[in-house]
């Protein structure tokens, strides 16, 4: 029995000697020359890099087999892998930001060029067409264009109220110029201006300009704002740092093969996708609202064309202004009959001063907006916006294919995170919730990144703005413009409205004219004008005459 046991022991010892003589791969110490070369090329010192593999019990990220990496090397490579991924993310984001910024500048320049061309045309033609009716009111026209620019640039202006204020003030000035023989008190002119919409002295031009300009400017500025918001979201998301679990997973993906002495092994494609889907889980949650925003931007470009489109309306503001002044001159007698004094006596009558200024202009024709059509520009923008709709969910695959030097899909000797071999786990879905079982990155799905959540909210807000703009509504003032209630609503220009002095410094302080006189017909306007605006105090004339004669009568002692 003892001899048999001793024989087994000798047999095992012989087998071990044979194995050592043949060179067991698990125990053979391999050279780290290739790893040293790669490590030094990255700018690290080679002083502590081993010449041959050492035991890997000290490793904290990579598998703890025989290794060419010290603890310091592992830490350095982990930091480098995180920095390389962050750089790749920023590079991808910068390309997208550059595209959006280019589109923003292009459309912004085009829209402002249309408006500038319209103002230049007005300044060149109105002096000859309308004479003093324009030259004495040139500042009012300049102010209108300035406010249109401010609105387009995002100022907190109510465009309909701004236009209504302009027409009211213009009516006061032009009516006074067209009746130089009358001495018109300020309160009378103020009340006249408040009834501009009801009296319709400028014909249909104010209404047409209001409807078309509101839709055009809202569409133009919302589109440009959408480009700005999209670019800002990309910039802020690119600054979100990678988490520690992501950093560990990326190190294992990129450099652990080097530490195990197989630097030529490339990551398996599905392995890389799982790592980056886990790292970019929060970014993928931007996808739904990002698509909604870009879809809305593509849709609103349909509002750039046609007679009521951005291209036509913004470049033709001067045309509506010319038509309005022509209509006022045509309607002069009718307007005077509606609101003028009922008697030639009294303090409103000046001495005759010749004919009123302002020739009838032929400049109100269908002037066309200057500048080249934006058809090609819009077509390119729509194509580029569609191309980047899946940016956030395609980012892991894009980075893996372009930055990670992946192995071919059919290669069963790729790096799977532990050794050379096929990668078996399934690829996770997109977004934070789908990472609960990610085999490569430990993701806490209950703690979303707050910066990215804030950007998702910004995308939602801008999408709602674009959808409102598509329907011709400015979301900032939609509630105010839809509110038809309030004192004096439906009552015409009564004491509450006409008896109040309106500031001419700020259009926001003026009661919206659409609320003051809703749906007033021409006949109702005649009645209201007689009842609401100050009329010559004819019942006082006999009394004043009597008092004047009394004072002038010589006194007898």
GROMACS .gro file of C-alpha atoms in nm, residues 65-525:
model
  461
   65UNK     CA    1  -0.363   3.779  -1.396
   66UNK     CA    2  -0.005   3.822  -1.507
   67UNK     CA    3   0.034   4.184  -1.621
   68UNK     CA    4   0.265   4.445  -1.765
   69UNK     CA    5   0.103   4.725  -1.563
   70UNK     CA    6   0.191   4.856  -1.222
   71UNK     CA    7  -0.069   5.033  -1.005
   72UNK     CA    8   0.061   5.370  -1.126
   73UNK     CA    9   0.040   5.261  -1.488
   74UNK     CA   10  -0.317   5.142  -1.442
   75UNK     CA   11  -0.414   5.474  -1.286
   76UNK     CA   12  -0.241   5.675  -1.560
   77UNK     CA   13  -0.407   5.474  -1.836
   78UNK     CA   14  -0.747   5.502  -1.665
   79UNK     CA   15  -0.715   5.880  -1.656
   80UNK     CA   16  -0.597   5.882  -2.018
   81UNK     CA   17  -0.887   5.666  -2.139
   82UNK     CA   18  -1.140   5.894  -1.966
   83UNK     CA   19  -0.977   6.205  -2.117
   84UNK     CA   20  -0.975   6.046  -2.463
   85UNK     CA   21  -1.345   5.962  -2.444
   86UNK     CA   22  -1.431   6.312  -2.320
   87UNK     CA   23  -1.228   6.459  -2.607
   88UNK     CA   24  -1.409   6.237  -2.855
   89UNK     CA   25  -1.746   6.347  -2.713
   90UNK     CA   26  -1.648   6.713  -2.734
   91UNK     CA   27  -1.523   6.671  -3.089
   92UNK     CA   28  -1.854   6.518  -3.196
   93UNK     CA   29  -2.044   6.793  -3.014
   94UNK     CA   30  -1.832   7.067  -3.171
   95UNK     CA   31  -1.910   6.940  -3.519
   96UNK     CA   32  -2.283   6.954  -3.441
   97UNK     CA   33  -2.250   7.295  -3.274
   98UNK     CA   34  -2.063   7.432  -3.573
   99UNK     CA   35  -2.336   7.318  -3.810
  100UNK     CA   36  -2.611   7.474  -3.596
  101UNK     CA   37  -2.414   7.797  -3.551
  102UNK     CA   38  -2.355   7.824  -3.925
  103UNK     CA   39  -2.724   7.780  -3.996
  104UNK     CA   40  -2.815   8.034  -3.728
  105UNK     CA   41  -2.581   8.300  -3.871
  106UNK     CA   42  -2.699   8.231  -4.222
  107UNK     CA   43  -3.071   8.264  -4.146
  108UNK     CA   44  -3.020   8.555  -3.907
  109UNK     CA   45  -2.825   8.747  -4.170
  110UNK     CA   46  -3.089   8.670  -4.431
  111UNK     CA   47  -3.387   8.781  -4.220
  112UNK     CA   48  -3.216   9.100  -4.110
  113UNK     CA   49  -3.111   9.169  -4.469
  114UNK     CA   50  -3.477   9.149  -4.577
  115UNK     CA   51  -3.585   9.397  -4.311
  116UNK     CA   52  -3.293   9.631  -4.379
  117UNK     CA   53  -3.371   9.626  -4.751
  118UNK     CA   54  -3.732   9.716  -4.678
  119UNK     CA   55  -3.630  10.014  -4.464
  120UNK     CA   56  -3.379  10.136  -4.722
  121UNK     CA   57  -3.647  10.119  -4.990
  122UNK     CA   58  -3.883  10.317  -4.769
  123UNK     CA   59  -3.622  10.585  -4.698
  124UNK     CA   60  -3.539  10.612  -5.068
  125UNK     CA   61  -3.895  10.634  -5.204
  126UNK     CA   62  -4.125  10.780  -4.938
  127UNK     CA   63  -3.987  11.138  -4.940
  128UNK     CA   64  -4.069  11.174  -5.308
  129UNK     CA   65  -4.392  10.978  -5.285
  130UNK     CA   66  -4.549  11.139  -4.978
  131UNK     CA   67  -4.358  11.459  -4.915
  132UNK     CA   68  -4.412  11.608  -4.570
  133UNK     CA   69  -4.649  11.331  -4.471
  134UNK     CA   70  -4.336  11.118  -4.449
  135UNK     CA   71  -4.054  11.363  -4.378
  136UNK     CA   72  -4.226  11.512  -4.074
  137UNK     CA   73  -4.292  11.161  -3.939
  138UNK     CA   74  -3.973  10.985  -4.047
  139UNK     CA   75  -3.883  10.912  -3.687
  140UNK     CA   76  -4.207  10.718  -3.633
  141UNK     CA   77  -4.117  10.491  -3.926
  142UNK     CA   78  -3.762  10.446  -3.801
  143UNK     CA   79  -3.895  10.357  -3.457
  144UNK     CA   80  -4.127  10.098  -3.611
  145UNK     CA   81  -3.840   9.923  -3.788
  146UNK     CA   82  -3.632   9.939  -3.471
  147UNK     CA   83  -3.909   9.772  -3.273
  148UNK     CA   84  -3.951   9.507  -3.542
  149UNK     CA   85  -3.579   9.431  -3.511
  150UNK     CA   86  -3.603   9.419  -3.133
  151UNK     CA   87  -3.894   9.178  -3.154
  152UNK     CA   88  -3.711   8.956  -3.400
  153UNK     CA   89  -3.406   8.956  -3.173
  154UNK     CA   90  -3.622   8.824  -2.888
  155UNK     CA   91  -3.723   9.140  -2.701
  156UNK     CA   92  -4.025   9.115  -2.473
  157UNK     CA   93  -4.257   9.305  -2.704
  158UNK     CA   94  -4.615   9.230  -2.801
  159UNK     CA   95  -4.597   9.267  -3.178
  160UNK     CA   96  -4.969   9.326  -3.232
  161UNK     CA   97  -4.975   9.598  -2.969
  162UNK     CA   98  -4.660   9.752  -3.114
  163UNK     CA   99  -4.821   9.775  -3.458
  164UNK     CA  100  -5.149   9.905  -3.314
  165UNK     CA  101  -4.960  10.176  -3.124
  166UNK     CA  102  -4.777  10.274  -3.442
  167UNK     CA  103  -5.097  10.312  -3.644
  168UNK     CA  104  -5.264  10.510  -3.365
  169UNK     CA  105  -4.976  10.755  -3.333
  170UNK     CA  106  -4.941  10.781  -3.711
  171UNK     CA  107  -5.311  10.859  -3.750
  172UNK     CA  108  -5.287  11.139  -3.494
  173UNK     CA  109  -4.995  11.297  -3.675
  174UNK     CA  110  -5.122  11.258  -4.030
  175UNK     CA  111  -5.477  11.368  -3.948
  176UNK     CA  112  -5.335  11.686  -3.802
  177UNK     CA  113  -5.121  11.742  -4.112
  178UNK     CA  114  -5.414  11.679  -4.344
  179UNK     CA  115  -5.622  11.940  -4.154
  180UNK     CA  116  -5.387  12.231  -4.093
  181UNK     CA  117  -5.684  12.469  -4.067
  182UNK     CA  118  -5.801  12.297  -3.747
  183UNK     CA  119  -5.658  12.346  -3.401
  184UNK     CA  120  -5.698  11.995  -3.260
  185UNK     CA  121  -5.650  11.940  -2.886
  186UNK     CA  122  -5.427  11.656  -2.766
  187UNK     CA  123  -5.712  11.473  -2.595
  188UNK     CA  124  -5.909  11.473  -2.918
  189UNK     CA  125  -5.611  11.335  -3.114
  190UNK     CA  126  -5.546  11.077  -2.845
  191UNK     CA  127  -5.904  10.954  -2.862
  192UNK     CA  128  -5.886  10.953  -3.240
  193UNK     CA  129  -5.577  10.733  -3.224
  194UNK     CA  130  -5.750  10.488  -2.993
  195UNK     CA  131  -6.025  10.443  -3.251
  196UNK     CA  132  -5.785  10.382  -3.538
  197UNK     CA  133  -5.886  10.020  -3.580
  198UNK     CA  134  -6.258  10.094  -3.566
  199UNK     CA  135  -6.240  10.389  -3.805
  200UNK     CA  136  -6.010  10.204  -4.050
  201UNK     CA  137  -5.863  10.524  -4.195
  202UNK     CA  138  -5.573  10.329  -4.347
  203UNK     CA  139  -5.796  10.075  -4.519
  204UNK     CA  140  -5.705   9.709  -4.494
  205UNK     CA  141  -5.328   9.764  -4.479
  206UNK     CA  142  -5.295   9.767  -4.096
  207UNK     CA  143  -5.500   9.451  -4.058
  208UNK     CA  144  -5.316   9.270  -4.336
  209UNK     CA  145  -4.977   9.378  -4.201
  210UNK     CA  146  -5.075   9.273  -3.849
  211UNK     CA  147  -5.187   8.926  -3.957
  212UNK     CA  148  -4.901   8.860  -4.194
  213UNK     CA  149  -4.622   9.028  -3.999
  214UNK     CA  150  -4.717   8.855  -3.676
  215UNK     CA  151  -4.704   8.513  -3.837
  216UNK     CA  152  -4.388   8.591  -4.035
  217UNK     CA  153  -4.187   8.745  -3.753
  218UNK     CA  154  -4.298   8.481  -3.502
  219UNK     CA  155  -4.192   8.206  -3.744
  220UNK     CA  156  -3.858   8.371  -3.827
  221UNK     CA  157  -3.753   8.445  -3.473
  222UNK     CA  158  -3.872   8.107  -3.340
  223UNK     CA  159  -3.671   7.923  -3.605
  224UNK     CA  160  -3.356   8.119  -3.525
  225UNK     CA  161  -3.416   8.077  -3.152
  226UNK     CA  162  -3.459   7.704  -3.207
  227UNK     CA  163  -3.117   7.684  -3.370
  228UNK     CA  164  -2.970   7.875  -3.078
  229UNK     CA  165  -3.135   7.655  -2.815
  230UNK     CA  166  -3.025   7.336  -2.992
  231UNK     CA  167  -2.665   7.458  -3.006
  232UNK     CA  168  -2.674   7.563  -2.641
  233UNK     CA  169  -2.809   7.223  -2.535
  234UNK     CA  170  -2.529   7.043  -2.721
  235UNK     CA  171  -2.268   7.269  -2.561
  236UNK     CA  172  -2.394   7.217  -2.207
  237UNK     CA  173  -2.439   6.842  -2.242
  238UNK     CA  174  -2.085   6.809  -2.377
  239UNK     CA  175  -1.961   6.955  -2.046
  240UNK     CA  176  -2.126   6.684  -1.834
  241UNK     CA  177  -1.841   6.481  -1.677
  242UNK     CA  178  -1.818   6.104  -1.700
  243UNK     CA  179  -1.895   5.915  -1.382
  244UNK     CA  180  -1.642   5.697  -1.196
  245UNK     CA  181  -1.810   5.371  -1.304
  246UNK     CA  182  -1.792   5.485  -1.664
  247UNK     CA  183  -1.422   5.568  -1.625
  248UNK     CA  184  -1.349   5.217  -1.494
  249UNK     CA  185  -1.542   5.057  -1.778
  250UNK     CA  186  -1.368   5.265  -2.044
  251UNK     CA  187  -1.025   5.181  -1.901
  252UNK     CA  188  -1.113   4.813  -1.911
  253UNK     CA  189  -1.237   4.852  -2.269
  254UNK     CA  190  -0.940   5.044  -2.407
  255UNK     CA  191  -0.623   4.961  -2.211
  256UNK     CA  192  -0.668   4.647  -2.002
  257UNK     CA  193  -0.568   4.438  -2.305
  258UNK     CA  194  -0.236   4.625  -2.298
  259UNK     CA  195  -0.187   4.547  -1.930
  260UNK     CA  196  -0.248   4.176  -1.997
  261UNK     CA  197   0.019   4.179  -2.266
  262UNK     CA  198  -0.209   4.161  -2.571
  263UNK     CA  199  -0.215   4.520  -2.696
  264UNK     CA  200  -0.305   4.407  -3.045
  265UNK     CA  201  -0.643   4.274  -2.933
  266UNK     CA  202  -0.919   4.511  -3.044
  267UNK     CA  203  -1.246   4.556  -2.851
  268UNK     CA  204  -1.543   4.349  -2.957
  269UNK     CA  205  -1.810   4.576  -3.121
  270UNK     CA  206  -2.096   4.475  -2.890
  271UNK     CA  207  -1.871   4.506  -2.587
  272UNK     CA  208  -1.785   4.865  -2.685
  273UNK     CA  209  -2.149   4.952  -2.745
  274UNK     CA  210  -2.253   4.825  -2.403
  275UNK     CA  211  -1.981   5.029  -2.234
  276UNK     CA  212  -2.072   5.352  -2.412
  277UNK     CA  213  -2.447   5.297  -2.382
  278UNK     CA  214  -2.390   5.278  -2.008
  279UNK     CA  215  -2.162   5.582  -2.004
  280UNK     CA  216  -2.398   5.791  -2.220
  281UNK     CA  217  -2.728   5.665  -2.079
  282UNK     CA  218  -2.841   6.012  -1.965
  283UNK     CA  219  -2.746   6.169  -2.297
  284UNK     CA  220  -2.960   5.915  -2.482
  285UNK     CA  221  -3.264   6.036  -2.287
  286UNK     CA  222  -3.241   6.360  -2.486
  287UNK     CA  223  -3.346   6.171  -2.797
  288UNK     CA  224  -3.725   6.210  -2.783
  289UNK     CA  225  -3.732   6.585  -2.717
  290UNK     CA  226  -3.438   6.645  -2.950
  291UNK     CA  227  -3.632   6.481  -3.233
  292UNK     CA  228  -3.945   6.681  -3.146
  293UNK     CA  229  -3.747   7.005  -3.163
  294UNK     CA  230  -3.586   6.931  -3.498
  295UNK     CA  231  -3.916   6.807  -3.644
  296UNK     CA  232  -4.081   7.133  -3.537
  297UNK     CA  233  -3.799   7.336  -3.690
  298UNK     CA  234  -3.826   7.152  -4.018
  299UNK     CA  235  -4.203   7.199  -4.014
  300UNK     CA  236  -4.193   7.574  -3.953
  301UNK     CA  237  -3.978   7.631  -4.261
  302UNK     CA  238  -4.300   7.576  -4.456
  303UNK     CA  239  -4.401   7.922  -4.327
  304UNK     CA  240  -4.115   8.085  -4.516
  305UNK     CA  241  -4.291   8.073  -4.852
  306UNK     CA  242  -4.600   8.217  -5.017
  307UNK     CA  243  -4.759   8.563  -5.005
  308UNK     CA  244  -4.785   8.540  -4.625
  309UNK     CA  245  -4.445   8.379  -4.579
  310UNK     CA  246  -4.141   8.516  -4.403
  311UNK     CA  247  -3.953   8.576  -4.726
  312UNK     CA  248  -4.231   8.792  -4.872
  313UNK     CA  249  -4.367   8.973  -4.566
  314UNK     CA  250  -4.049   9.084  -4.388
  315UNK     CA  251  -3.908   9.223  -4.711
  316UNK     CA  252  -4.233   9.407  -4.796
  317UNK     CA  253  -4.319   9.597  -4.478
  318UNK     CA  254  -4.274   9.926  -4.665
  319UNK     CA  255  -4.537   9.818  -4.917
  320UNK     CA  256  -4.806   9.793  -4.650
  321UNK     CA  257  -4.702  10.130  -4.510
  322UNK     CA  258  -4.731  10.291  -4.853
  323UNK     CA  259  -5.073  10.139  -4.912
  324UNK     CA  260  -5.186  10.266  -4.573
  325UNK     CA  261  -5.086  10.626  -4.639
  326UNK     CA  262  -5.250  10.618  -4.983
  327UNK     CA  263  -5.568  10.482  -4.826
  328UNK     CA  264  -5.567  10.761  -4.566
  329UNK     CA  265  -5.546  11.024  -4.835
  330UNK     CA  266  -5.826  10.854  -5.028
  331UNK     CA  267  -6.041  10.829  -4.713
  332UNK     CA  268  -5.965  11.178  -4.589
  333UNK     CA  269  -6.309  11.327  -4.652
  334UNK     CA  270  -6.492  11.023  -4.516
  335UNK     CA  271  -6.279  11.024  -4.204
  336UNK     CA  272  -6.333  11.396  -4.150
  337UNK     CA  273  -6.708  11.349  -4.180
  338UNK     CA  274  -6.694  11.077  -3.913
  339UNK     CA  275  -6.482  11.250  -3.652
  340UNK     CA  276  -6.447  11.612  -3.755
  341UNK     CA  277  -6.609  11.911  -3.578
  342UNK     CA  278  -6.979  11.962  -3.634
  343UNK     CA  279  -6.954  12.341  -3.665
  344UNK     CA  280  -6.699  12.572  -3.819
  345UNK     CA  281  -6.714  12.808  -3.524
  346UNK     CA  282  -6.515  12.779  -3.207
  347UNK     CA  283  -6.151  12.757  -3.106
  348UNK     CA  284  -6.075  12.461  -3.337
  349UNK     CA  285  -6.077  12.674  -3.651
  350UNK     CA  286  -5.748  12.817  -3.775
  351UNK     CA  287  -5.698  13.075  -4.043
  352UNK     CA  288  -5.677  12.920  -4.393
  353UNK     CA  289  -5.322  12.805  -4.460
  354UNK     CA  290  -5.338  12.668  -4.809
  355UNK     CA  291  -5.368  12.312  -4.922
  356UNK     CA  292  -5.274  12.031  -4.681
  357UNK     CA  293  -4.943  11.856  -4.751
  358UNK     CA  294  -4.895  11.521  -4.911
  359UNK     CA  295  -4.935  11.425  -5.279
  360UNK     CA  296  -5.119  11.108  -5.371
  361UNK     CA  297  -4.838  10.857  -5.418
  362UNK     CA  298  -4.800  10.590  -5.676
  363UNK     CA  299  -4.541  10.413  -5.465
  364UNK     CA  300  -4.780  10.172  -5.298
  365UNK     CA  301  -4.753   9.911  -5.569
  366UNK     CA  302  -4.646   9.551  -5.526
  367UNK     CA  303  -4.284   9.611  -5.437
  368UNK     CA  304  -4.090   9.292  -5.408
  369UNK     CA  305  -3.847   9.217  -5.122
  370UNK     CA  306  -3.487   9.249  -5.226
  371UNK     CA  307  -3.230   8.975  -5.180
  372UNK     CA  308  -3.193   8.625  -5.316
  373UNK     CA  309  -3.445   8.355  -5.237
  374UNK     CA  310  -3.363   8.128  -4.946
  375UNK     CA  311  -3.494   7.813  -5.115
  376UNK     CA  312  -3.155   7.644  -5.135
  377UNK     CA  313  -3.064   7.764  -4.787
  378UNK     CA  314  -3.381   7.617  -4.637
  379UNK     CA  315  -3.339   7.292  -4.830
  380UNK     CA  316  -2.986   7.246  -4.695
  381UNK     CA  317  -3.094   7.329  -4.342
  382UNK     CA  318  -3.378   7.077  -4.349
  383UNK     CA  319  -3.146   6.805  -4.478
  384UNK     CA  320  -2.885   6.876  -4.210
  385UNK     CA  321  -3.143   6.885  -3.931
  386UNK     CA  322  -3.282   6.550  -4.040
  387UNK     CA  323  -2.930   6.404  -4.052
  388UNK     CA  324  -2.868   6.482  -3.683
  389UNK     CA  325  -3.205   6.374  -3.547
  390UNK     CA  326  -3.061   6.050  -3.405
  391UNK     CA  327  -2.741   6.216  -3.280
  392UNK     CA  328  -2.781   6.122  -2.914
  393UNK     CA  329  -2.878   5.757  -2.953
  394UNK     CA  330  -2.630   5.697  -3.236
  395UNK     CA  331  -2.342   5.851  -3.038
  396UNK     CA  332  -2.223   5.525  -2.874
  397UNK     CA  333  -2.209   5.342  -3.206
  398UNK     CA  334  -2.045   5.639  -3.379
  399UNK     CA  335  -1.772   5.669  -3.116
  400UNK     CA  336  -1.711   5.295  -3.114
  401UNK     CA  337  -1.672   5.276  -3.491
  402UNK     CA  338  -1.473   5.598  -3.536
  403UNK     CA  339  -1.263   5.626  -3.218
  404UNK     CA  340  -1.217   5.280  -3.067
  405UNK     CA  341  -1.048   5.081  -3.349
  406UNK     CA  342  -1.295   4.795  -3.315
  407UNK     CA  343  -1.237   4.441  -3.422
  408UNK     CA  344  -1.442   4.304  -3.710
  409UNK     CA  345  -1.779   4.160  -3.612
  410UNK     CA  346  -1.681   3.808  -3.721
  411UNK     CA  347  -1.362   3.803  -3.514
  412UNK     CA  348  -1.398   3.563  -3.220
  413UNK     CA  349  -1.057   3.665  -3.092
  414UNK     CA  350  -1.149   4.026  -3.005
  415UNK     CA  351  -1.102   4.176  -2.659
  416UNK     CA  352  -1.412   4.107  -2.448
  417UNK     CA  353  -1.294   4.272  -2.127
  418UNK     CA  354  -1.138   3.962  -1.976
  419UNK     CA  355  -0.940   3.797  -2.254
  420UNK     CA  356  -0.941   3.730  -2.627
  421UNK     CA  357  -1.268   3.568  -2.724
  422UNK     CA  358  -1.623   3.613  -2.841
  423UNK     CA  359  -1.843   3.863  -2.655
  424UNK     CA  360  -2.164   3.690  -2.551
  425UNK     CA  361  -2.388   3.941  -2.359
  426UNK     CA  362  -2.666   4.113  -2.552
  427UNK     CA  363  -2.648   4.481  -2.637
  428UNK     CA  364  -2.852   4.704  -2.406
  429UNK     CA  365  -3.121   4.944  -2.525
  430UNK     CA  366  -3.089   5.323  -2.528
  431UNK     CA  367  -3.147   5.550  -2.232
  432UNK     CA  368  -3.109   5.538  -1.857
  433UNK     CA  369  -3.393   5.295  -1.781
  434UNK     CA  370  -3.250   5.030  -2.016
  435UNK     CA  371  -2.916   5.013  -1.833
  436UNK     CA  372  -3.047   4.835  -1.525
  437UNK     CA  373  -2.884   4.509  -1.640
  438UNK     CA  374  -2.585   4.653  -1.824
  439UNK     CA  375  -2.306   4.396  -1.773
  440UNK     CA  376  -2.023   4.647  -1.821
  441UNK     CA  377  -2.123   4.970  -1.643
  442UNK     CA  378  -2.298   4.991  -1.310
  443UNK     CA  379  -2.565   5.258  -1.367
  444UNK     CA  380  -2.796   5.391  -1.097
  445UNK     CA  381  -3.115   5.446  -1.295
  446UNK     CA  382  -3.278   5.623  -0.999
  447UNK     CA  383  -3.034   5.916  -1.016
  448UNK     CA  384  -3.059   6.093  -1.353
  449UNK     CA  385  -2.813   6.369  -1.431
  450UNK     CA  386  -2.979   6.700  -1.342
  451UNK     CA  387  -2.795   6.907  -1.602
  452UNK     CA  388  -2.927   6.684  -1.878
  453UNK     CA  389  -3.279   6.686  -1.726
  454UNK     CA  390  -3.269   7.067  -1.740
  455UNK     CA  391  -3.169   7.057  -2.105
  456UNK     CA  392  -3.455   6.817  -2.180
  457UNK     CA  393  -3.690   7.078  -2.031
  458UNK     CA  394  -3.535   7.351  -2.247
  459UNK     CA  395  -3.597   7.138  -2.555
  460UNK     CA  396  -3.962   7.094  -2.453
  461UNK     CA  397  -4.011   7.468  -2.401
  462UNK     CA  398  -3.858   7.555  -2.736
  463UNK     CA  399  -4.063   7.287  -2.913
  464UNK     CA  400  -4.383   7.434  -2.768
  465UNK     CA  401  -4.274   7.778  -2.885
  466UNK     CA  402  -4.215   7.649  -3.237
  467UNK     CA  403  -4.549   7.470  -3.249
  468UNK     CA  404  -4.726   7.787  -3.137
  469UNK     CA  405  -4.532   7.985  -3.397
  470UNK     CA  406  -4.642   7.740  -3.665
  471UNK     CA  407  -5.000   7.836  -3.581
  472UNK     CA  408  -4.912   8.205  -3.588
  473UNK     CA  409  -4.907   8.254  -3.211
  474UNK     CA  410  -4.640   8.409  -2.995
  475UNK     CA  411  -4.638   8.185  -2.689
  476UNK     CA  412  -4.507   8.465  -2.465
  477UNK     CA  413  -4.822   8.669  -2.521
  478UNK     CA  414  -5.078   8.409  -2.619
  479UNK     CA  415  -5.267   8.428  -2.289
  480UNK     CA  416  -5.277   8.807  -2.295
  481UNK     CA  417  -5.394   8.831  -2.655
  482UNK     CA  418  -5.662   8.567  -2.602
  483UNK     CA  419  -5.809   8.752  -2.303
  484UNK     CA  420  -6.101   8.959  -2.424
  485UNK     CA  421  -6.228   9.052  -2.080
  486UNK     CA  422  -6.183   9.371  -1.882
  487UNK     CA  423  -6.355   9.699  -1.821
  488UNK     CA  424  -6.468   9.867  -2.137
  489UNK     CA  425  -6.450   9.551  -2.345
  490UNK     CA  426  -6.717   9.578  -2.610
  491UNK     CA  427  -6.821   9.924  -2.497
  492UNK     CA  428  -6.633  10.125  -2.753
  493UNK     CA  429  -6.418  10.427  -2.667
  494UNK     CA  430  -6.587  10.526  -2.342
  495UNK     CA  431  -6.474  10.728  -2.041
  496UNK     CA  432  -6.260  10.446  -1.904
  497UNK     CA  433  -6.061  10.442  -2.228
  498UNK     CA  434  -6.078  10.788  -2.381
  499UNK     CA  435  -6.061  10.976  -2.053
  500UNK     CA  436  -5.723  10.817  -1.970
  501UNK     CA  437  -5.404  10.978  -2.095
  502UNK     CA  438  -5.184  10.726  -2.275
  503UNK     CA  439  -4.810  10.735  -2.243
  504UNK     CA  440  -4.632  10.772  -2.573
  505UNK     CA  441  -4.306  10.640  -2.442
  506UNK     CA  442  -4.403  10.278  -2.401
  507UNK     CA  443  -4.638  10.072  -2.613
  508UNK     CA  444  -4.679   9.822  -2.332
  509UNK     CA  445  -4.867  10.078  -2.122
  510UNK     CA  446  -5.131  10.126  -2.387
  511UNK     CA  447  -5.456   9.931  -2.364
  512UNK     CA  448  -5.465   9.687  -2.660
  513UNK     CA  449  -5.683   9.833  -2.930
  514UNK     CA  450  -5.819   9.493  -3.023
  515UNK     CA  451  -5.979   9.481  -2.681
  516UNK     CA  452  -6.105   9.838  -2.675
  517UNK     CA  453  -6.319   9.823  -2.988
  518UNK     CA  454  -6.390   9.459  -3.080
  519UNK     CA  455  -6.566   9.412  -3.412
  520UNK     CA  456  -6.694   9.767  -3.447
  521UNK     CA  457  -6.860   9.822  -3.785
  522UNK     CA  458  -6.826  10.139  -3.990
  523UNK     CA  459  -7.174  10.261  -3.894
  524UNK     CA  460  -7.107  10.187  -3.527
  525UNK     CA  461  -6.778  10.371  -3.559
   0.00000   0.00000   0.00000
